[in-house]
């Protein structure tokens, strides 16, 4: 597109007209709030006082020296790694198994998708029970299996709580990965698979040599969304532990919330938000760049 | 030999499937059973209810009935609007050549990085000034606006997978780019739209943050606020909480079942190759 | 698509119908979204609507807790659309909002209801900022009671403890009889509330207020002694896995006879009662060691934001501070009415016990507000987090870190003159 207005074709004008409304919404609902957050992060303000005090970069400097902040940032990064691997891998496994044409496929499809439809507060409430350390279902089942020594203080032990939360999130979100992979597998032309079968490939060879490479478009959507969800993670942690015990399960969005409304420190909270935005950018921007390149490649084909 | 391997594999995959199904479904069964327990029985989570206690559903409907309707009134149009806005933005971005389009795309995508908790104050001002505070159209607007990055991303990728020759042929036939979009591209994009509809239904139906910020009364409060209410600070009313959760899952499931067929069929035979 | 268009049209029609009548309502925001709390709140608002003719108050539930409510309030204040009244915590919370210029001084309404006469002195302290009342008490809960399973006490042969030694004896006996001696739950408040018993034992009422004013350091020997007392007498008794439970799950343990004792706010009595476990039959309670004859309380108040509806809010306050209004809330919710003229006969067995404790403490001038809300918000919250951490891992390392963290915050607060002489 040439930016000089005289050279713009009718097609260009149509494109611009199409983009006008989305861009307007974006500027109003994203750009403006983000700029106001950056502005806020340079101030000391309790959220109610008539005046804000300008403190420069102090909020940022204080945060970077705080173990509490670093711990939450690290948790976010661990969550990204987890979300990229576990729900995605599990979803792929289930989709691959189901794609082989199993009786009762429809029932399994509903079962695997079902948890994904549940609101976060309810997920939190249900899993608070599952994880009740003495009489909860998980401990009870472990005891029945004679594995009682593996039972943990699921949500109360700072060393275990993050794993427990991840378990419930895997349960909650695997359905999404499953859904996308399953549709992706169904999208693969049957001829490719038949051809491989005729050449004597086992089902697993078919999957890894033929299906999986063709699944790449689904895979990158799932990976990208998982990473973004992991950075923005809030609801389930807030509903289940509020970041506790003693900050051990805190992620940045939770810390931001606690600083802003638990402690009336809006400026500090805004600085956490900006850090979160930056960290997310560093982790996810390569993905976004990759996405746009990939689409161009496919256009060139 | 090879058939016995196959058999063993079938047994293995069956076991994995059934095992995973049990893991997935058990928490829901616990929730379901709990929704039929009286308050006295709820203290014993791992037991079966001794009688069916419908009272929880009565409480859930009594206190949250209107909010279920609101959720429907918010979600259905907001899903349609967010799909439209995603398609409208995704279309030029998929076809524009050069840096301008790429830049716009990048900037829109960065929206996916914004944690929603930071936008609420400016958002409140905006919605209030538009006179849409505590109204259902206000919720449509907000859900549409916050769907822009993801829906654009999704639809742009989908459109980019539609063969460009279709577009060029249409233009040569004297069809304008706008006409092409409305008359040819959009109707051929059922599968992409269906997939996005499932994702968006779930996201909008389950939203709590915007709902708490922008609604205060039964005029516009969706079910998630009522559900969160049952899980309030000091007391948790597990019976009605689980009852309302079970009820609230149904519409999203319905949307899933409704769109899933066209979703898979569309991908199988549609424009995606 | 057609279906959703129809839905949209239906939605618009519905909006047209409802938006007109919504305007005249005066909103009262609170976070009592469920159970007996909600029932009490609705009764309170109904009482106001019955006695105030020309205004209609509507309760609006903000689900969650005080943190979510603050978030909503901030948005509403900045947007110039505050509620007519809202549920607030006491003390420092009121100060923050009053300093921000958001709160309407309730001097006139306070005089009209004769607040100085109907509320105990300890309660008055925490609703006034520099002598000006900004909050109206309506919901008071004692937090220094230990609940116990009567059957467990009987089977273990335990007598009701009256001091730390008999408390420790009770723990040992319960443990020997196969019970988890003392329940506790994860969260910022619960371990802290338990710790108050140890703290008051060591520093007394005066020391407690000294901490609230920032005069007694967290690095003082007294504070360290309180931590040791808490560790030796309470933490050592805690049930296995306590930190992974919610307070209702621990209450369930008490009901089901797994746990012998549970120190919790008196709302636990209401919860157990709803579950069919009755006060005086299934369970009973005693004041925690070190707090006998004293009352430590947590209280919610109603605050009135500046705005067009302050006159109506004054009427609301008059209605909810009458003995009837206060009793309506307290009996349904299972808390105590702050108004001392409420007849103790309105309460059941548990409420009558708490009421008796509270009058006795008032007479002794030993009514202590929850320290969490007396301290600057940041310090109070960190106090809760650090005590929970110490309760999970009562090592000397954690103790030292706790002391240095809190003392650091105290120094910061001193430098900013953030402490208040309540």
CSV table of N, CA and C in Angstrom, one decimal, chain A residues 1 10-11 14-15 18-19 21-22 25-26 28-30 32-34 36-37 90 94 97-98 100 102-103 106 108-110 112-119 122 125-127 129-130 135 137 171-172 174 176 179 183 186-187 204 225 228 232 234 256 261 273 276-277 281 284-285 287-289 291 295-296 299, chain B residues 9 13-14 16-17 20-21 23-24 26-28 31 34 45-46 85 88-89 91-92 94 96-97 102 106-120 122-123 126 145-146 149-150 153 156-157 160 167 176-177 181 198-199 202 206 238 241-242 245 249 252-253 256-257 260 263-264 267-268:
chain,number,residue,atom,x,y,z
A,1,UNK,N,0.8,-1.2,0.0
A,1,UNK,CA,0.0,0.0,0.0
A,1,UNK,C,0.9,1.2,0.0
A,10,UNK,N,-9.3,2.2,-5.5
A,10,UNK,CA,-10.6,1.9,-4.9
A,10,UNK,C,-10.5,0.8,-3.9
A,11,UNK,N,-9.7,-0.2,-4.3
A,11,UNK,CA,-9.5,-1.3,-3.3
A,11,UNK,C,-8.9,-0.9,-2.0
A,14,UNK,N,-11.4,0.9,0.1
A,14,UNK,CA,-12.3,-0.1,0.7
A,14,UNK,C,-11.7,-0.7,1.9
A,15,UNK,N,-10.4,-1.1,1.7
A,15,UNK,CA,-9.7,-1.7,2.9
A,15,UNK,C,-9.6,-0.8,4.1
A,18,UNK,N,-12.9,-0.6,5.8
A,18,UNK,CA,-13.1,-1.8,6.6
A,18,UNK,C,-12.4,-1.7,7.9
A,19,UNK,N,-11.2,-1.1,7.9
A,19,UNK,CA,-10.4,-1.1,9.1
A,19,UNK,C,-10.8,0.0,10.1
A,21,UNK,N,-13.5,1.1,11.7
A,21,UNK,CA,-14.2,0.8,13.0
A,21,UNK,C,-13.4,0.0,13.9
A,22,UNK,N,-12.8,-1.1,13.5
A,22,UNK,CA,-12.0,-1.9,14.4
A,22,UNK,C,-10.8,-1.0,15.0
A,25,UNK,N,-12.2,1.3,17.7
A,25,UNK,CA,-12.5,0.5,18.9
A,25,UNK,C,-11.2,0.2,19.6
A,26,UNK,N,-10.2,-0.1,18.8
A,26,UNK,CA,-8.9,-0.5,19.4
A,26,UNK,C,-8.3,0.7,20.2
A,28,UNK,N,-9.7,3.3,21.3
A,28,UNK,CA,-10.5,3.8,22.4
A,28,UNK,C,-10.4,2.8,23.6
A,29,UNK,N,-10.4,1.5,23.3
A,29,UNK,CA,-10.5,0.5,24.4
A,29,UNK,C,-9.2,-0.1,24.8
A,30,UNK,N,-8.2,0.1,24.0
A,30,UNK,CA,-6.9,-0.5,24.3
A,30,UNK,C,-5.8,0.6,24.5
A,32,UNK,N,-5.9,3.9,24.7
A,32,UNK,CA,-6.1,4.9,25.7
A,32,UNK,C,-5.9,4.4,27.1
A,33,UNK,N,-6.6,3.2,27.5
A,33,UNK,CA,-6.3,2.7,28.8
A,33,UNK,C,-4.9,2.4,29.1
A,34,UNK,N,-4.1,1.9,28.1
A,34,UNK,CA,-2.8,1.5,28.4
A,34,UNK,C,-1.9,2.8,28.6
A,36,UNK,N,-3.0,5.5,29.9
A,36,UNK,CA,-3.4,6.1,31.2
A,36,UNK,C,-2.7,5.2,32.3
A,37,UNK,N,-2.6,3.9,32.0
A,37,UNK,CA,-1.9,3.1,33.0
A,37,UNK,C,-0.4,3.5,33.1
A,90,UNK,N,-1.7,-32.7,25.9
A,90,UNK,CA,-2.8,-33.6,26.3
A,90,UNK,C,-3.9,-33.5,25.2
A,94,UNK,N,-5.3,-36.6,22.9
A,94,UNK,CA,-6.7,-37.0,22.9
A,94,UNK,C,-7.3,-36.8,21.5
A,97,UNK,N,-6.0,-39.7,19.3
A,97,UNK,CA,-6.6,-41.0,19.6
A,97,UNK,C,-8.0,-41.0,19.1
A,98,UNK,N,-8.8,-39.9,19.3
A,98,UNK,CA,-10.2,-39.9,18.9
A,98,UNK,C,-10.3,-39.9,17.4
A,100,UNK,N,-8.9,-41.5,15.3
A,100,UNK,CA,-8.8,-42.8,14.6
A,100,UNK,C,-10.1,-43.6,14.5
A,102,UNK,N,-13.2,-44.0,16.8
A,102,UNK,CA,-13.4,-44.9,18.0
A,102,UNK,C,-14.9,-44.8,18.2
A,103,UNK,N,-15.5,-45.9,18.7
A,103,UNK,CA,-16.9,-45.9,19.0
A,103,UNK,C,-17.2,-45.0,20.1
A,106,UNK,N,-18.5,-39.2,19.7
A,106,UNK,CA,-19.3,-38.0,20.1
A,106,UNK,C,-19.3,-37.8,21.6
A,108,UNK,N,-17.2,-38.8,23.8
A,108,UNK,CA,-15.8,-38.4,24.3
A,108,UNK,C,-15.6,-36.9,24.0
A,109,UNK,N,-16.0,-36.6,22.8
A,109,UNK,CA,-15.8,-35.2,22.4
A,109,UNK,C,-16.5,-34.2,23.3
A,110,UNK,N,-17.7,-34.5,23.8
A,110,UNK,CA,-18.4,-33.7,24.7
A,110,UNK,C,-17.7,-33.7,26.1
A,112,UNK,N,-14.5,-34.2,26.8
A,112,UNK,CA,-13.3,-33.5,26.9
A,112,UNK,C,-13.5,-32.0,26.8
A,113,UNK,N,-14.6,-31.6,26.1
A,113,UNK,CA,-14.8,-30.1,25.9
A,113,UNK,C,-15.5,-29.5,27.2
A,114,UNK,N,-16.2,-30.4,27.9
A,114,UNK,CA,-17.1,-29.9,28.9
A,114,UNK,C,-16.5,-28.9,29.9
A,115,UNK,N,-15.3,-29.3,30.5
A,115,UNK,CA,-14.7,-28.4,31.6
A,115,UNK,C,-14.4,-27.0,31.1
A,116,UNK,N,-14.1,-26.9,29.8
A,116,UNK,CA,-13.7,-25.6,29.2
A,116,UNK,C,-14.9,-24.6,29.3
A,117,UNK,N,-16.1,-25.1,29.4
A,117,UNK,CA,-17.3,-24.2,29.4
A,117,UNK,C,-17.6,-23.7,30.8
A,118,UNK,N,-16.9,-24.1,31.8
A,118,UNK,CA,-17.3,-23.7,33.2
A,118,UNK,C,-16.7,-22.4,33.6
A,119,UNK,N,-17.4,-21.5,34.2
A,119,UNK,CA,-16.8,-20.3,34.6
A,119,UNK,C,-15.7,-20.4,35.7
A,122,UNK,N,-16.5,-21.1,39.4
A,122,UNK,CA,-17.0,-22.4,39.6
A,122,UNK,C,-15.9,-23.4,39.6
A,125,UNK,N,-14.3,-23.2,42.9
A,125,UNK,CA,-15.0,-23.8,44.0
A,125,UNK,C,-15.0,-25.3,43.9
A,126,UNK,N,-15.1,-25.9,42.7
A,126,UNK,CA,-15.1,-27.3,42.5
A,126,UNK,C,-13.7,-27.9,43.0
A,127,UNK,N,-12.7,-27.2,42.5
A,127,UNK,CA,-11.3,-27.8,42.8
A,127,UNK,C,-10.9,-27.5,44.2
A,129,UNK,N,-12.6,-28.3,46.5
A,129,UNK,CA,-13.0,-29.6,47.1
A,129,UNK,C,-12.1,-30.7,46.7
A,130,UNK,N,-11.9,-30.8,45.4
A,130,UNK,CA,-11.0,-31.9,45.0
A,130,UNK,C,-9.7,-31.9,45.7
A,135,UNK,N,-9.9,-35.1,53.2
A,135,UNK,CA,-11.1,-35.9,52.8
A,135,UNK,C,-11.5,-35.6,51.3
A,137,UNK,N,-11.4,-35.5,47.2
A,137,UNK,CA,-11.5,-36.7,46.3
A,137,UNK,C,-10.1,-37.2,45.9
A,171,UNK,N,-7.1,-29.3,33.5
A,171,UNK,CA,-8.4,-29.9,33.4
A,171,UNK,C,-9.4,-28.9,32.7
A,172,UNK,N,-9.2,-27.6,33.1
A,172,UNK,CA,-10.1,-26.6,32.6
A,172,UNK,C,-9.9,-26.3,31.1
A,174,UNK,N,-7.7,-27.9,28.7
A,174,UNK,CA,-7.3,-28.9,27.7
A,174,UNK,C,-8.3,-29.0,26.6
A,176,UNK,N,-9.9,-26.9,25.0
A,176,UNK,CA,-9.7,-25.9,23.9
A,176,UNK,C,-8.7,-26.5,22.9
A,179,UNK,N,-10.1,-29.3,21.0
A,179,UNK,CA,-11.1,-28.9,20.0
A,179,UNK,C,-10.4,-28.5,18.7
A,183,UNK,N,-10.4,-30.6,15.1
A,183,UNK,CA,-10.8,-30.0,13.9
A,183,UNK,C,-9.7,-30.0,12.8
A,186,UNK,N,-9.3,-33.4,11.3
A,186,UNK,CA,-10.4,-33.7,10.4
A,186,UNK,C,-10.2,-32.9,9.1
A,187,UNK,N,-9.4,-31.9,9.2
A,187,UNK,CA,-9.2,-31.0,8.0
A,187,UNK,C,-8.2,-31.6,7.0
A,204,UNK,N,0.7,-44.9,14.1
A,204,UNK,CA,1.5,-43.9,14.7
A,204,UNK,C,2.4,-43.2,13.7
A,225,UNK,N,-2.3,-19.0,21.9
A,225,UNK,CA,-3.4,-18.7,22.9
A,225,UNK,C,-3.0,-19.1,24.3
A,228,UNK,N,-0.6,-16.6,25.8
A,228,UNK,CA,-1.3,-15.4,26.2
A,228,UNK,C,-2.1,-15.6,27.4
A,232,UNK,N,-1.8,-13.7,31.2
A,232,UNK,CA,-2.9,-12.9,31.7
A,232,UNK,C,-3.6,-13.7,32.9
A,234,UNK,N,-5.4,-15.0,35.8
A,234,UNK,CA,-5.9,-14.3,37.0
A,234,UNK,C,-7.0,-15.1,37.7
A,256,UNK,N,-1.0,-7.4,41.0
A,256,UNK,CA,-1.5,-6.1,40.6
A,256,UNK,C,-2.8,-5.8,41.3
A,261,UNK,N,-6.1,-2.8,45.0
A,261,UNK,CA,-7.4,-2.7,45.8
A,261,UNK,C,-7.2,-3.3,47.1
A,273,UNK,N,1.4,-3.8,36.1
A,273,UNK,CA,0.7,-4.0,34.8
A,273,UNK,C,1.6,-3.8,33.6
A,276,UNK,N,4.1,-6.4,33.3
A,276,UNK,CA,3.4,-7.6,32.7
A,276,UNK,C,3.3,-7.5,31.2
A,277,UNK,N,2.9,-6.3,30.8
A,277,UNK,CA,2.8,-6.0,29.4
A,277,UNK,C,4.1,-6.2,28.7
A,281,UNK,N,5.1,-9.1,26.1
A,281,UNK,CA,5.5,-8.7,24.8
A,281,UNK,C,6.8,-9.4,24.4
A,284,UNK,N,5.8,-13.1,23.7
A,284,UNK,CA,4.8,-13.4,22.7
A,284,UNK,C,5.0,-12.7,21.4
A,285,UNK,N,5.8,-11.6,21.4
A,285,UNK,CA,6.0,-10.8,20.2
A,285,UNK,C,6.7,-11.7,19.1
A,287,UNK,N,6.2,-14.7,18.5
A,287,UNK,CA,5.1,-15.5,18.0
A,287,UNK,C,4.3,-14.7,17.0
A,288,UNK,N,4.0,-13.5,17.4
A,288,UNK,CA,3.2,-12.6,16.5
A,288,UNK,C,3.9,-12.4,15.2
A,289,UNK,N,5.2,-12.1,15.3
A,289,UNK,CA,6.0,-11.9,14.1
A,289,UNK,C,6.0,-13.1,13.2
A,291,UNK,N,3.8,-15.4,13.1
A,291,UNK,CA,2.4,-15.6,12.5
A,291,UNK,C,2.3,-14.9,11.2
A,295,UNK,N,1.9,-16.5,7.3
A,295,UNK,CA,0.8,-16.3,6.4
A,295,UNK,C,1.3,-15.8,5.1
A,296,UNK,N,2.4,-15.0,5.1
A,296,UNK,CA,2.9,-14.5,3.8
A,296,UNK,C,3.5,-15.7,3.0
A,299,UNK,N,0.9,-17.5,1.3
A,299,UNK,CA,0.4,-16.7,0.2
A,299,UNK,C,1.4,-17.0,-1.0
B,9,UNK,N,-2.8,-52.0,20.5
B,9,UNK,CA,-2.9,-50.5,20.4
B,9,UNK,C,-4.3,-50.1,20.7
B,13,UNK,N,-5.3,-47.5,23.5
B,13,UNK,CA,-5.9,-46.2,23.3
B,13,UNK,C,-7.3,-46.1,24.0
B,14,UNK,N,-8.0,-47.2,24.0
B,14,UNK,CA,-9.3,-47.3,24.7
B,14,UNK,C,-9.0,-47.0,26.2
B,16,UNK,N,-6.6,-45.4,27.6
B,16,UNK,CA,-6.2,-44.0,27.8
B,16,UNK,C,-7.5,-43.1,27.7
B,17,UNK,N,-8.3,-43.3,26.7
B,17,UNK,CA,-9.5,-42.5,26.5
B,17,UNK,C,-10.4,-42.6,27.7
B,20,UNK,N,-8.8,-41.0,30.8
B,20,UNK,CA,-8.9,-39.5,30.7
B,20,UNK,C,-10.3,-39.0,30.9
B,21,UNK,N,-11.3,-39.8,30.4
B,21,UNK,CA,-12.7,-39.4,30.5
B,21,UNK,C,-13.1,-39.4,32.0
B,23,UNK,N,-11.1,-38.9,34.5
B,23,UNK,CA,-10.5,-37.7,35.1
B,23,UNK,C,-11.3,-36.4,34.8
B,24,UNK,N,-11.7,-36.3,33.5
B,24,UNK,CA,-12.4,-35.1,33.1
B,24,UNK,C,-13.8,-35.0,33.7
B,26,UNK,N,-15.1,-36.6,36.5
B,26,UNK,CA,-15.3,-36.8,37.9
B,26,UNK,C,-15.6,-35.5,38.7
B,27,UNK,N,-14.8,-34.4,38.5
B,27,UNK,CA,-15.1,-33.2,39.2
B,27,UNK,C,-16.6,-32.7,38.9
B,28,UNK,N,-17.0,-32.9,37.6
B,28,UNK,CA,-18.3,-32.5,37.2
B,28,UNK,C,-19.4,-33.3,37.9
B,31,UNK,N,-19.7,-32.0,41.3
B,31,UNK,CA,-20.5,-30.8,41.3
B,31,UNK,C,-22.0,-31.1,41.1
B,34,UNK,N,-23.5,-32.6,44.2
B,34,UNK,CA,-23.6,-31.6,45.3
B,34,UNK,C,-24.8,-30.7,45.0
B,45,UNK,N,-18.6,-34.0,51.6
B,45,UNK,CA,-18.5,-33.8,50.1
B,45,UNK,C,-18.5,-35.1,49.4
B,46,UNK,N,-17.8,-36.1,49.9
B,46,UNK,CA,-17.6,-37.4,49.2
B,46,UNK,C,-18.7,-38.4,49.3
B,85,UNK,N,-16.9,-8.0,13.5
B,85,UNK,CA,-15.8,-7.0,13.6
B,85,UNK,C,-14.5,-7.7,13.3
B,88,UNK,N,-14.4,-8.2,9.5
B,88,UNK,CA,-14.3,-6.9,8.8
B,88,UNK,C,-12.8,-6.4,8.9
B,89,UNK,N,-12.2,-6.6,10.1
B,89,UNK,CA,-10.8,-6.2,10.2
B,89,UNK,C,-9.9,-7.2,9.6
B,91,UNK,N,-10.3,-9.2,7.0
B,91,UNK,CA,-10.4,-9.2,5.5
B,91,UNK,C,-9.3,-8.3,4.9
B,92,UNK,N,-9.3,-7.0,5.1
B,92,UNK,CA,-8.3,-6.2,4.5
B,92,UNK,C,-6.9,-6.6,4.9
B,94,UNK,N,-5.8,-9.5,5.5
B,94,UNK,CA,-5.3,-10.7,4.9
B,94,UNK,C,-4.9,-10.4,3.4
B,96,UNK,N,-4.2,-7.0,2.1
B,96,UNK,CA,-3.4,-5.8,1.8
B,96,UNK,C,-1.9,-6.3,1.6
B,97,UNK,N,-1.3,-5.7,0.7
B,97,UNK,CA,0.2,-5.9,0.5
B,97,UNK,C,0.9,-4.7,1.1
B,102,UNK,N,0.6,-4.6,7.5
B,102,UNK,CA,1.3,-5.4,8.5
B,102,UNK,C,1.4,-4.6,9.8
B,106,UNK,N,0.1,-5.8,13.4
B,106,UNK,CA,0.9,-5.9,14.6
B,106,UNK,C,0.3,-5.2,15.8
B,107,UNK,N,-0.1,-3.9,15.5
B,107,UNK,CA,-0.6,-3.1,16.6
B,107,UNK,C,-1.9,-3.7,17.2
B,108,UNK,N,-2.7,-4.2,16.3
B,108,UNK,CA,-4.0,-4.8,16.8
B,108,UNK,C,-3.6,-6.1,17.7
B,109,UNK,N,-2.6,-6.8,17.2
B,109,UNK,CA,-2.3,-8.0,17.9
B,109,UNK,C,-1.7,-7.7,19.3
B,110,UNK,N,-1.0,-6.6,19.5
B,110,UNK,CA,-0.5,-6.3,20.8
B,110,UNK,C,-1.6,-6.2,21.8
B,111,UNK,N,-2.8,-5.9,21.4
B,111,UNK,CA,-4.0,-5.9,22.3
B,111,UNK,C,-4.1,-7.2,23.0
B,112,UNK,N,-3.7,-8.3,22.5
B,112,UNK,CA,-3.9,-9.6,23.2
B,112,UNK,C,-3.0,-9.6,24.4
B,113,UNK,N,-2.0,-8.7,24.5
B,113,UNK,CA,-1.1,-8.8,25.6
B,113,UNK,C,-1.6,-8.0,26.8
B,114,UNK,N,-2.7,-7.2,26.6
B,114,UNK,CA,-3.1,-6.3,27.7
B,114,UNK,C,-3.9,-7.0,28.7
B,115,UNK,N,-3.5,-7.0,30.0
B,115,UNK,CA,-4.3,-7.6,31.0
B,115,UNK,C,-5.5,-6.8,31.2
B,116,UNK,N,-6.7,-7.4,31.2
B,116,UNK,CA,-7.9,-6.6,31.3
B,116,UNK,C,-8.1,-5.9,32.6
B,117,UNK,N,-7.4,-6.3,33.6
B,117,UNK,CA,-7.7,-5.6,34.9
B,117,UNK,C,-7.2,-4.2,34.9
B,118,UNK,N,-6.4,-3.8,33.9
B,118,UNK,CA,-5.9,-2.4,33.9
B,118,UNK,C,-6.8,-1.5,33.2
B,119,UNK,N,-7.7,-2.0,32.4
B,119,UNK,CA,-8.5,-1.1,31.6
B,119,UNK,C,-9.8,-0.6,32.3
B,120,UNK,N,-10.1,-1.0,33.5
B,120,UNK,CA,-11.4,-0.8,33.9
B,120,UNK,C,-11.8,0.6,34.2
B,122,UNK,N,-10.7,3.7,32.8
B,122,UNK,CA,-11.1,4.4,31.6
B,122,UNK,C,-12.3,3.8,30.9
B,123,UNK,N,-12.5,2.5,31.0
B,123,UNK,CA,-13.6,1.8,30.4
B,123,UNK,C,-14.9,2.3,31.0
B,126,UNK,N,-15.9,5.7,29.8
B,126,UNK,CA,-16.4,5.7,28.4
B,126,UNK,C,-17.8,5.2,28.4
B,145,UNK,N,-15.6,-4.7,21.4
B,145,UNK,CA,-14.3,-4.0,21.4
B,145,UNK,C,-13.2,-4.9,21.9
B,146,UNK,N,-13.4,-5.6,23.0
B,146,UNK,CA,-12.3,-6.4,23.5
B,146,UNK,C,-12.0,-7.7,22.7
B,149,UNK,N,-8.7,-7.8,18.9
B,149,UNK,CA,-7.4,-8.4,18.6
B,149,UNK,C,-7.6,-9.9,18.3
B,150,UNK,N,-8.2,-10.6,19.2
B,150,UNK,CA,-8.3,-12.1,18.9
B,150,UNK,C,-9.1,-12.4,17.7
B,153,UNK,N,-7.2,-11.5,14.6
B,153,UNK,CA,-6.1,-12.5,14.4
B,153,UNK,C,-6.7,-13.8,13.8
B,156,UNK,N,-8.2,-13.2,10.2
B,156,UNK,CA,-7.2,-12.9,9.2
B,156,UNK,C,-6.5,-14.2,8.8
B,157,UNK,N,-6.1,-15.0,9.8
B,157,UNK,CA,-5.5,-16.3,9.4
B,157,UNK,C,-6.4,-17.2,8.6
B,160,UNK,N,-6.6,-15.8,5.1
B,160,UNK,CA,-5.3,-15.9,4.4
B,160,UNK,C,-5.2,-17.4,3.8
B,167,UNK,N,-10.2,-14.6,-4.9
B,167,UNK,CA,-10.3,-13.1,-4.8
B,167,UNK,C,-10.0,-12.4,-6.1
B,176,UNK,N,-16.5,-5.7,-6.8
B,176,UNK,CA,-15.7,-4.8,-6.0
B,176,UNK,C,-15.3,-5.6,-4.7
B,177,UNK,N,-14.2,-5.1,-4.1
B,177,UNK,CA,-13.7,-5.8,-2.9
B,177,UNK,C,-14.7,-5.9,-1.8
B,181,UNK,N,-16.3,-9.4,-0.3
B,181,UNK,CA,-16.4,-9.8,1.1
B,181,UNK,C,-17.8,-10.2,1.5
B,198,UNK,N,-17.7,-20.6,18.7
B,198,UNK,CA,-17.6,-21.5,19.9
B,198,UNK,C,-16.7,-20.8,20.9
B,199,UNK,N,-15.5,-20.3,20.5
B,199,UNK,CA,-14.6,-19.7,21.4
B,199,UNK,C,-15.1,-18.5,22.0
B,202,UNK,N,-18.0,-19.0,24.6
B,202,UNK,CA,-17.5,-19.4,25.9
B,202,UNK,C,-16.9,-18.2,26.6
B,206,UNK,N,-18.7,-16.5,29.9
B,206,UNK,CA,-18.1,-16.7,31.2
B,206,UNK,C,-17.4,-15.4,31.8
B,238,UNK,N,-22.6,-23.8,48.6
B,238,UNK,CA,-22.2,-24.7,47.5
B,238,UNK,C,-23.4,-25.3,46.7
B,241,UNK,N,-24.6,-22.8,44.3
B,241,UNK,CA,-23.5,-22.5,43.4
B,241,UNK,C,-23.4,-23.5,42.3
B,242,UNK,N,-23.4,-24.8,42.8
B,242,UNK,CA,-23.2,-25.9,41.8
B,242,UNK,C,-24.5,-26.0,40.9
B,245,UNK,N,-24.1,-23.4,38.4
B,245,UNK,CA,-23.0,-23.7,37.5
B,245,UNK,C,-23.5,-24.7,36.4
B,249,UNK,N,-23.7,-24.0,32.3
B,249,UNK,CA,-22.9,-24.7,31.4
B,249,UNK,C,-23.7,-25.1,30.1
B,252,UNK,N,-23.6,-23.0,26.7
B,252,UNK,CA,-22.4,-23.1,26.0
B,252,UNK,C,-22.2,-24.4,25.4
B,253,UNK,N,-22.6,-25.4,26.1
B,253,UNK,CA,-22.6,-26.8,25.5
B,253,UNK,C,-23.5,-26.8,24.3
B,256,UNK,N,-21.9,-25.3,21.5
B,256,UNK,CA,-20.8,-26.2,21.0
B,256,UNK,C,-21.4,-27.2,20.1
B,257,UNK,N,-22.5,-27.9,20.6
B,257,UNK,CA,-23.1,-28.9,19.8
B,257,UNK,C,-23.6,-28.4,18.5
B,260,UNK,N,-20.6,-27.2,16.3
B,260,UNK,CA,-19.5,-28.2,16.1
B,260,UNK,C,-19.6,-28.9,14.7
B,263,UNK,N,-18.7,-26.7,12.0
B,263,UNK,CA,-17.3,-26.5,12.3
B,263,UNK,C,-16.4,-27.5,11.6
B,264,UNK,N,-16.7,-28.8,11.9
B,264,UNK,CA,-15.8,-29.8,11.4
B,264,UNK,C,-16.2,-30.0,9.9
B,267,UNK,N,-14.6,-27.3,7.9
B,267,UNK,CA,-13.2,-27.5,7.7
B,267,UNK,C,-12.9,-28.6,6.7
B,268,UNK,N,-13.7,-29.7,6.7
B,268,UNK,CA,-13.5,-30.8,5.9
B,268,UNK,C,-13.7,-30.4,4.4
